[in-house]
Structure formats: C-alpha cells, structure tokens
C-alpha cells in the first residue's frame, strides 16, 4: 500500500483565476496527478491505483508502429483511464481525460463512450485533475473528495 499521502494539488494545476498567466497542464501531467492521488487511496489490501489503468492508444506514432498497434487491438477513441471496479450498477468506470475545460472529446471518443455506456460502464469525459478525482471519488463512494 502506498505510504505517500496525497497533498493539495500543486498550484500550477489549480483553476486559473488570472487567464493566460499559467498554461494548462499537459494531459499526461493531469493523468500523472490522478494516478499519484489514487496511489494514496487504500482499496482492499492494495491502493486504488492498482485498479486504474491507462490505455496507451494516444500519441504520435510512425506508420509502421501505428499499423502494429492497430493489429494488436488498439482502438481509436478508447478512453484514457479504466477503473476495473464494479460500483453503483456499473461494470467499471471509463474516463476520457481532457486537460482543461477548453478541450472537447472527438467524435470517435464520443462514439466509444456511448458504446461503453450501452454495455453497462460508467463512461464519462473529465476535464482536469479536480473533476477527474471528484468523479472517481463519487463513483467509489469516497465522499466529496478523498
């Protein structure tokens, strides 16, 4: 189990009260912060991060590598984070992560979220660290925010 304690979100990731002063974090930075938080949340004899998985289907790839990944089953639009814990009548949680309120999911991502919802998953778009942690906390029944 993780021994680190989740601390307040670093100020550079907090909602920007003065626009254009602090750039939005990269999506990878948002995701790392969510995983760091999840490592500090006990679940059974492990921590929540042990059940939280990133689908490495994004990013830039050359044509050969892209073909290889596609042949291996990588699907366009598949959500960034998967939480394989059944809760509240759902089979699991699927999160399409966006780094800020300024970003919206692509049509492929919306289609994939709809498909997963039809199959009994809680599939949602989360924008930023705070919203992602709140959604996971609510899904897990951790209260307002763990």
Short mmCIF file of C-alpha atoms in Angstrom, two decimals:
data_model
loop_
_atom_site.label_atom_id
_atom_site.label_comp_id
_atom_site.label_asym_id
_atom_site.label_seq_id
_atom_site.Cartn_x
_atom_site.Cartn_y
_atom_site.Cartn_z
CA UNK A 1 0.00 0.00 0.00
CA UNK A 2 1.20 3.47 -0.78
CA UNK A 3 2.87 5.29 2.06
CA UNK A 4 2.77 8.69 0.41
CA UNK A 5 -0.04 10.97 1.40
CA UNK A 6 -1.91 12.94 -1.21
CA UNK A 7 -1.26 16.61 -0.70
CA UNK A 8 -3.14 19.58 -2.06
CA UNK A 9 -2.99 19.83 -5.83
CA UNK A 10 0.11 21.80 -6.89
CA UNK A 11 -0.83 25.42 -7.52
CA UNK A 12 0.11 25.22 -11.20
CA UNK A 13 -2.80 22.75 -11.71
CA UNK A 14 -5.44 24.73 -9.83
CA UNK A 15 -8.14 26.60 -11.69
CA UNK A 16 -6.56 29.63 -13.21
CA UNK A 17 -8.08 32.79 -11.72
CA UNK A 18 -5.99 35.01 -13.97
CA UNK A 19 -6.33 33.74 -17.55
CA UNK A 20 -3.23 33.34 -19.70
CA UNK A 21 -0.85 33.57 -16.72
CA UNK A 22 -0.37 29.82 -16.16
CA UNK A 23 -0.71 27.46 -19.14
CA UNK A 24 -2.97 24.43 -18.89
CA UNK A 25 -1.07 21.31 -17.86
CA UNK A 26 -0.41 18.64 -20.44
CA UNK A 27 -2.89 15.76 -20.46
CA UNK A 28 -0.07 13.47 -19.33
CA UNK A 29 0.56 15.72 -16.30
CA UNK A 30 -3.13 15.62 -15.39
CA UNK A 31 -3.11 11.86 -15.67
CA UNK A 32 0.04 11.51 -13.55
CA UNK A 33 -1.52 13.66 -10.82
CA UNK A 34 -4.65 11.47 -10.83
CA UNK A 35 -2.55 8.30 -10.57
CA UNK A 36 -0.47 9.82 -7.75
CA UNK A 37 -3.68 10.62 -5.87
CA UNK A 38 -5.05 7.10 -6.49
CA UNK A 39 -1.84 5.57 -5.10
CA UNK A 40 -2.71 7.18 -1.76
CA UNK A 41 -6.27 5.82 -1.60
CA UNK A 42 -6.49 2.43 0.11
CA UNK A 43 -8.73 -0.15 -1.51
CA UNK A 44 -8.99 -3.65 -0.06
CA UNK A 45 -5.38 -4.71 0.58
CA UNK A 46 -3.99 -2.54 -2.20
CA UNK A 47 -4.49 1.00 -3.39
CA UNK A 48 -6.91 2.40 -5.92
CA UNK A 49 -4.16 2.95 -8.50
CA UNK A 50 -3.71 -0.84 -8.74
CA UNK A 51 -7.14 -0.97 -10.40
CA UNK A 52 -6.70 2.15 -12.54
CA UNK A 53 -5.23 1.57 -15.99
CA UNK A 54 -4.15 3.87 -18.81
CA UNK A 55 -4.89 2.76 -22.34
CA UNK A 56 -1.84 3.78 -24.35
CA UNK A 57 -3.75 4.46 -27.53
CA UNK A 58 -2.89 8.11 -27.97
CA UNK A 59 0.23 9.90 -29.01
CA UNK A 60 2.25 10.26 -32.17
CA UNK A 61 3.42 7.10 -33.94
CA UNK A 62 5.06 6.39 -37.23
CA UNK A 63 3.01 4.49 -39.82
CA UNK A 64 4.64 1.10 -39.15
CA UNK A 65 4.13 1.36 -35.40
CA UNK A 66 0.53 2.60 -35.87
CA UNK A 67 -0.26 -0.44 -38.06
CA UNK A 68 1.31 -2.75 -35.47
CA UNK A 69 -0.73 -1.22 -32.62
CA UNK A 70 -3.93 -1.41 -34.69
CA UNK A 71 -3.28 -5.09 -35.42
CA UNK A 72 -2.77 -5.61 -31.67
CA UNK A 73 -6.23 -4.20 -30.94
CA UNK A 74 -5.70 -0.52 -30.23
CA UNK A 75 -8.98 1.28 -30.98
CA UNK A 76 -9.40 4.94 -31.86
CA UNK A 77 -11.32 6.91 -29.27
CA UNK A 78 -10.92 4.41 -26.42
CA UNK A 79 -10.99 6.22 -23.05
CA UNK A 80 -7.72 7.15 -21.37
CA UNK A 81 -8.41 5.66 -17.94
CA UNK A 82 -10.09 2.41 -16.98
CA UNK A 83 -11.11 1.61 -13.41
CA UNK A 84 -11.99 -2.07 -13.19
CA UNK A 85 -14.12 -1.97 -10.06
CA UNK A 86 -17.85 -2.57 -10.34
CA UNK A 87 -19.93 0.03 -8.49
CA UNK A 88 -23.42 1.53 -8.48
CA UNK A 89 -24.73 -0.99 -11.02
CA UNK A 90 -21.88 -0.37 -13.49
CA UNK A 91 -19.25 -2.90 -14.63
CA UNK A 92 -16.50 -0.29 -14.26
CA UNK A 93 -15.53 3.32 -14.90
CA UNK A 94 -14.12 4.63 -18.18
CA UNK A 95 -12.72 8.17 -18.35
CA UNK A 96 -11.85 10.17 -21.43
CA UNK A 97 -9.45 12.69 -19.95
CA UNK A 98 -9.09 16.25 -21.16
CA UNK A 99 -6.56 18.60 -19.66
CA UNK A 100 -8.91 21.56 -19.28
CA UNK A 101 -12.39 22.94 -19.85
CA UNK A 102 -11.19 24.24 -23.22
CA UNK A 103 -10.98 20.77 -24.76
CA UNK A 104 -13.79 18.59 -26.02
CA UNK A 105 -13.83 14.92 -27.00
CA UNK A 106 -13.59 13.95 -30.65
CA UNK A 107 -16.48 12.31 -32.46
CA UNK A 108 -14.68 8.93 -32.18
CA UNK A 109 -14.28 9.43 -28.44
CA UNK A 110 -17.96 10.32 -28.01
CA UNK A 111 -18.94 7.26 -30.06
CA UNK A 112 -16.73 5.00 -27.93
CA UNK A 113 -18.12 6.44 -24.67
CA UNK A 114 -21.68 5.86 -25.92
CA UNK A 115 -20.80 2.28 -26.89
CA UNK A 116 -19.31 1.57 -23.45
CA UNK A 117 -22.28 3.17 -21.70
CA UNK A 118 -24.62 0.86 -23.63
CA UNK A 119 -22.58 -2.08 -22.32
CA UNK A 120 -23.04 -1.08 -18.68
CA UNK A 121 -19.94 1.01 -17.97
CA UNK A 122 -19.94 4.47 -16.45
CA UNK A 123 -18.19 6.24 -19.33
CA UNK A 124 -17.55 9.96 -18.99
CA UNK A 125 -15.39 12.86 -20.12
CA UNK A 126 -13.43 14.52 -17.30
CA UNK A 127 -11.71 17.86 -17.71
CA UNK A 128 -8.72 18.46 -15.45
CA UNK A 129 -7.40 16.88 -12.28
CA UNK A 130 -10.07 18.13 -9.87
CA UNK A 131 -13.01 16.92 -11.94
CA UNK A 132 -11.36 13.54 -12.56
CA UNK A 133 -10.65 12.96 -8.87
CA UNK A 134 -14.17 14.06 -7.96
CA UNK A 135 -15.73 11.65 -10.48
CA UNK A 136 -13.60 8.73 -9.24
CA UNK A 137 -14.32 9.62 -5.61
CA UNK A 138 -18.07 9.78 -6.23
CA UNK A 139 -18.03 6.56 -8.25
CA UNK A 140 -16.18 4.77 -5.45
CA UNK A 141 -18.38 6.31 -2.74
CA UNK A 142 -15.45 8.07 -1.09
CA UNK A 143 -17.45 11.17 -0.34
CA UNK A 144 -16.94 14.63 -1.75
CA UNK A 145 -13.21 14.17 -2.25
CA UNK A 146 -10.80 11.74 -0.65
#
